[in-house]
Coordinates of C-alpha atoms in Angstrom, one line a residue:
M1 CA 99.7 218.2 -55.5
G2 CA 97.9 218.9 -52.2
H3 CA 95.3 216.8 -50.5
N4 CA 92.3 218.8 -51.8
S5 CA 93.4 218.5 -55.4
L6 CA 94.0 214.8 -55.0
V7 CA 90.4 214.4 -53.7
T8 CA 89.1 216.4 -56.7
V9 CA 91.0 214.3 -59.2
Y10 CA 89.8 211.1 -57.5
K11 CA 86.1 212.4 -57.6
E12 CA 86.5 213.1 -61.3
F13 CA 88.0 209.7 -61.9
C14 CA 85.0 208.0 -60.1
A15 CA 82.4 210.2 -61.9
K16 CA 83.8 209.3 -65.4
R17 CA 83.5 205.6 -64.6
N18 CA 80.1 205.8 -62.8
I19 CA 81.7 204.7 -59.5
T20 CA 79.7 205.7 -56.5
M21 CA 81.9 206.6 -53.6
A22 CA 81.0 205.3 -50.2
H23 CA 82.6 206.7 -47.0
T24 CA 83.2 204.6 -43.9
S25 CA 84.3 205.5 -40.5
T26 CA 87.9 205.0 -39.5
Y27 CA 88.8 201.7 -37.9
T28 CA 88.3 201.7 -34.1
P29 CA 89.6 198.4 -32.5
H30 CA 87.9 199.1 -29.2
S31 CA 84.5 198.7 -30.8
N32 CA 85.4 195.5 -32.6
P33 CA 84.0 192.5 -30.6
T34 CA 87.0 190.3 -31.5
E35 CA 89.4 192.9 -30.2
R36 CA 87.4 193.2 -27.0
V37 CA 87.6 189.4 -26.5
N38 CA 91.4 189.5 -27.3
R39 CA 91.8 192.3 -24.7
D40 CA 90.0 190.2 -22.1
I41 CA 92.2 187.1 -22.8
K42 CA 95.3 189.3 -22.7
T43 CA 94.2 190.5 -19.2
M44 CA 93.7 186.9 -18.1
L45 CA 97.1 186.0 -19.4
A46 CA 98.7 188.9 -17.6
I47 CA 97.1 187.9 -14.3
Y48 CA 98.3 184.3 -14.5
T49 CA 101.8 184.7 -16.0
D50 CA 104.2 187.3 -17.1
V51 CA 106.3 184.7 -19.1
H52 CA 105.1 184.7 -22.7
S53 CA 106.3 181.1 -23.2
H54 CA 103.8 180.0 -20.5
W55 CA 100.8 181.4 -22.4
P56 CA 99.9 178.2 -24.3
K57 CA 99.4 176.4 -20.9
Y58 CA 96.4 178.7 -20.1
L59 CA 95.0 179.6 -23.5
N60 CA 92.5 176.7 -23.8
E61 CA 91.1 177.4 -20.4
F62 CA 90.8 181.2 -21.1
A63 CA 89.2 180.5 -24.5
F64 CA 86.7 178.2 -22.8
A65 CA 85.9 180.8 -20.2
S66 CA 85.4 183.4 -22.9
R67 CA 83.1 181.2 -25.0
T68 CA 81.0 180.1 -22.0
Q69 CA 80.5 183.5 -20.4
V70 CA 77.0 184.9 -20.8
S71 CA 76.9 188.2 -22.8
E72 CA 75.1 190.9 -21.0
A73 CA 73.9 192.4 -24.2
L74 CA 72.6 189.2 -25.8
G75 CA 71.8 187.2 -22.7
H76 CA 73.5 184.0 -24.1
T77 CA 76.9 182.6 -24.4
P78 CA 79.0 182.8 -27.6
M79 CA 79.1 179.0 -27.7
L80 CA 75.3 178.8 -27.7
L81 CA 74.9 181.5 -30.4
N82 CA 77.6 180.0 -32.6
T83 CA 76.7 176.3 -32.3
G84 CA 73.1 176.2 -31.0
R85 CA 74.2 174.4 -27.8
E86 CA 76.0 175.1 -24.6
A87 CA 79.5 173.8 -24.0
P88 CA 79.7 170.9 -21.5
L89 CA 81.9 171.5 -18.5
P90 CA 85.3 169.7 -18.6
S91 CA 84.3 167.6 -15.6
I92 CA 81.1 166.4 -17.4
L93 CA 83.2 165.5 -20.5
E94 CA 85.6 163.6 -18.2
Y95 CA 82.6 161.6 -16.8
Y96 CA 81.2 160.7 -20.3
I97 CA 84.6 159.7 -21.6
T98 CA 85.7 157.5 -18.7
G99 CA 82.4 156.6 -17.0
Y100 CA 83.6 158.1 -13.7
P101 CA 85.1 161.4 -12.7
L102 CA 88.9 161.2 -12.7
T103 CA 89.3 163.8 -10.0
K104 CA 87.5 164.1 -6.7
I105 CA 86.5 167.5 -5.7
N106 CA 87.7 168.6 -2.3
P107 CA 85.9 171.8 -1.3
K108 CA 88.4 172.7 1.4
S109 CA 91.3 172.5 -1.0
M110 CA 89.4 174.4 -3.6
L111 CA 88.7 177.2 -1.1
K112 CA 92.4 177.2 -0.1
N113 CA 93.4 177.6 -3.7
Y114 CA 90.9 180.4 -4.3
S115 CA 92.0 182.3 -1.2
T116 CA 95.6 182.6 -2.6
Y117 CA 94.4 184.7 -5.6

């Protein structure tokens, strides 16, 4: 049986059972928002390490970055849209948990670290 005859048989099958056929477009991963986020995280991982066993070290930070980046289309972060509030920065959480920041920020060392990338 060829493709056309299978389609005819299927249409008759649906018609006899009062089934309304609905056609959808084929799956396109690049248009799926989840796949786009996964692609971005994959790019971040590729930049930071090429050793797959090291990925878990960076995944939380990349997920945080992804959740707190303002969407150009929506004008808000995914965190705000999903929870109704913005995510506090890790340094702010550190302050609330301990009462004082555990790390002192040294701008010169930060600039030195950024210049290596």
